[in-house]
XYZ file of N, CA and C in Angstrom:
264
model
N 78.458 105.356 88.497
C 78.946 106.413 87.632
C 79.963 107.258 88.384
N 81.005 107.639 87.693
C 82.037 108.450 88.301
C 81.709 109.918 88.113
N 81.725 110.653 89.183
C 81.472 112.079 89.074
C 82.506 112.831 89.899
N 82.880 113.977 89.429
C 83.784 114.882 90.108
C 83.097 116.245 90.129
N 82.160 116.467 91.052
C 81.311 117.658 90.989
C 82.051 118.976 91.198
N 83.160 118.965 91.916
C 83.840 120.212 92.228
C 85.060 120.461 91.348
N 85.192 119.730 90.286
C 86.375 119.836 89.456
C 86.087 120.606 88.177
N 87.043 121.445 87.796
C 86.917 122.163 86.532
C 87.102 121.207 85.354
N 87.726 120.052 85.593
C 87.955 119.055 84.552
C 86.856 117.995 84.511
N 85.694 118.313 85.043
C 84.577 117.375 85.096
C 84.161 116.867 83.713
N 84.364 117.702 82.694
C 83.976 117.312 81.339
C 84.746 116.087 80.850
N 85.876 115.759 81.469
C 86.657 114.596 81.054
C 85.987 113.279 81.410
N 84.996 113.308 82.268
C 84.328 112.079 82.683
C 83.102 111.778 81.824
N 82.938 112.478 80.727
C 81.814 112.222 79.816
C 82.148 111.095 78.851
N 81.145 110.479 78.318
C 81.226 109.460 77.280
C 82.228 108.362 77.623
N 83.206 108.123 76.770
C 84.159 107.042 76.999
C 85.121 107.335 78.140
N 85.293 108.589 78.463
C 86.208 108.960 79.543
C 85.855 108.299 80.860
N 84.570 108.184 81.154
C 84.170 107.551 82.410
C 84.510 106.063 82.409
N 84.471 105.422 81.250
C 84.831 104.008 81.181
C 86.332 103.815 81.396
N 87.137 104.662 80.769
C 88.580 104.561 80.955
C 88.975 104.837 82.405
N 88.339 105.798 83.027
C 88.619 106.091 84.435
C 88.216 104.915 85.306
N 87.052 104.342 85.038
C 86.596 103.187 85.812
C 87.559 102.005 85.663
N 87.999 101.742 84.435
C 88.916 100.628 84.190
C 90.238 100.851 84.906
N 90.752 102.070 84.875
C 92.033 102.330 85.514
C 91.946 102.246 87.032
N 90.775 102.486 87.595
C 90.616 102.410 89.042
C 90.188 101.024 89.519
N 89.416 100.292 88.713
C 88.835 99.025 89.171
C 89.186 97.814 88.316
N 89.708 98.036 87.129
C 89.996 96.928 86.228
C 88.795 96.590 85.365
N 88.920 95.511 84.600
C 87.849 95.068 83.694
C 86.903 94.128 84.443
N 85.890 94.689 85.066
C 84.959 93.892 85.851
C 83.745 93.422 85.054
N 83.432 94.106 83.970
C 82.248 93.781 83.188
C 82.643 93.498 81.742
N 81.871 92.680 81.066
C 82.162 92.320 79.678
C 82.169 93.522 78.739
N 81.283 94.468 78.965
C 81.196 95.614 78.064
C 82.450 96.492 78.109
N 83.243 96.369 79.150
C 84.454 97.177 79.266
C 85.599 96.656 78.401
N 85.478 95.447 77.886
C 86.536 94.888 77.050
C 86.622 95.582 75.692
N 85.697 96.448 75.402
C 85.741 97.206 74.148
C 86.788 98.319 74.201
N 87.315 98.607 75.371
C 88.261 99.711 75.540
C 89.679 99.180 75.654
N 90.564 99.747 74.847
C 91.956 99.306 74.780
C 92.637 99.494 76.147
N 93.397 98.507 76.624
C 93.908 98.537 77.996
C 95.148 99.389 78.245
N 95.829 99.884 77.233
C 97.086 100.595 77.473
C 96.881 101.887 78.256
N 95.951 102.717 77.833
C 95.725 103.996 78.518
C 95.308 103.809 79.976
N 94.314 102.974 80.301
C 93.962 102.791 81.713
C 95.097 102.178 82.540
N 95.880 101.288 81.921
C 96.985 100.663 82.641
C 98.042 101.699 83.009
N 98.459 102.513 82.062
C 99.451 103.549 82.355
C 98.901 104.547 83.351
N 97.648 104.901 83.200
C 97.018 105.839 84.123
C 96.984 105.295 85.539
N 96.712 104.016 85.693
C 96.674 103.429 87.038
C 98.066 103.357 87.667
N 99.106 103.319 86.840
C 100.467 103.263 87.364
C 100.987 104.610 87.845
N 100.608 105.686 87.182
C 101.243 106.975 87.454
C 100.390 107.980 88.221
N 99.180 107.653 88.555
C 98.310 108.668 89.152
C 97.918 108.339 90.589
N 97.435 109.367 91.251
C 96.869 109.233 92.592
C 95.415 109.686 92.532
N 94.653 109.344 93.541
C 93.227 109.698 93.564
C 93.024 111.217 93.539
N 93.895 111.937 94.224
C 93.731 113.386 94.338
C 93.929 114.103 93.004
N 94.891 113.660 92.211
C 95.219 114.332 90.952
C 94.821 113.510 89.736
N 93.846 112.662 89.884
C 93.481 111.714 88.839
C 93.079 112.400 87.539
N 92.185 113.358 87.595
C 91.710 114.007 86.367
C 92.791 114.847 85.703
N 93.602 115.507 86.486
C 94.670 116.332 85.913
C 95.690 115.451 85.200
N 96.107 114.383 85.859
C 97.090 113.487 85.254
C 96.504 112.780 84.038
N 95.244 112.400 84.096
C 94.637 111.746 82.930
C 94.559 112.714 81.749
N 94.286 113.969 82.018
C 94.256 114.976 80.956
C 95.646 115.157 80.350
N 96.663 115.277 81.188
C 98.024 115.455 80.691
C 98.499 114.237 79.904
N 98.181 113.046 80.381
C 98.554 111.831 79.673
C 97.873 111.769 78.302
N 96.618 112.134 78.246
C 95.888 112.176 76.983
C 96.513 113.193 76.025
N 96.890 114.330 76.552
C 97.532 115.380 75.770
C 98.864 114.894 75.196
N 99.659 114.212 76.008
C 100.944 113.663 75.563
C 100.732 112.628 74.461
N 99.784 111.707 74.661
C 99.496 110.703 73.636
C 99.007 111.338 72.334
N 98.245 112.403 72.452
C 97.753 113.101 71.269
C 98.921 113.648 70.446
N 99.855 114.334 71.109
C 100.974 114.914 70.376
C 101.924 113.856 69.834
N 102.095 112.762 70.523
C 102.905 111.665 69.997
C 102.264 111.097 68.737
N 100.959 110.912 68.756
C 100.282 110.372 67.569
C 100.325 111.357 66.406
N 100.231 112.664 66.680
C 100.351 113.661 65.606
C 101.748 113.636 65.003
N 102.766 113.510 65.830
C 104.138 113.448 65.334
C 104.342 112.206 64.463
N 103.850 111.070 64.913
C 103.975 109.834 64.133
C 103.234 109.950 62.800
N 102.042 110.514 62.820
C 101.290 110.710 61.585
C 102.027 111.642 60.632
N 102.627 112.698 61.162
C 103.397 113.640 60.349
C 104.576 112.931 59.694
N 105.320 112.138 60.471
C 106.470 111.415 59.931
C 106.039 110.387 58.873
N 104.956 109.689 59.127
C 104.458 108.723 58.139
C 104.002 109.401 56.853
N 103.398 110.564 56.986
C 102.966 111.315 55.806
C 104.164 111.766 54.979
N 105.196 112.258 55.656
C 106.412 112.659 54.938
C 107.026 111.482 54.207
N 107.058 110.340 54.861
C 107.647 109.154 54.251
C 106.790 108.642 53.093
N 105.506 108.614 53.275
C 104.588 108.060 52.270
C 104.578 108.866 50.986
N 104.585 110.193 51.119
C 104.474 111.047 49.943
C 105.815 111.599 49.484
N 106.901 111.079 50.041
C 108.267 111.429 49.618
C 108.510 112.931 49.574
N 108.126 113.626 50.623
C 108.392 115.055 50.693
C 109.887 115.307 50.887
N 110.385 116.318 50.194
C 111.779 116.705 50.371
C 111.924 117.517 51.648
N 113.146 117.737 52.050
C 113.379 118.498 53.278
C 112.937 119.935 53.152
N 112.868 120.470 51.953
C 112.455 121.863 51.793
C 111.009 122.097 52.228
N 110.169 121.035 52.228
C 108.778 121.174 52.653
C 108.595 121.050 54.159
N 109.586 120.569 54.866
C 109.424 120.336 56.299
C 109.837 121.520 57.142
N 110.361 122.561 56.563
C 110.815 123.719 57.345
C 109.715 124.696 57.579
């Protein structure tokens, strides 16, 4: 189990977060880990260091969240044919 006892971001290692962290540090070593999509751990393993792992993983998650919200917003505008007057 991955633990970061002295970190204020320790809550990020709960539930699925610990699996994503494990995958990004060690790869897919067990069959049960194949349930987790590989893009996030792969990008995380490319851009982070051990010292700033939790901070960078939090920021990456935050960036992905806002990108997905923007895409959902654009799809909603397109789907329901909103005029430009509603987007301001």
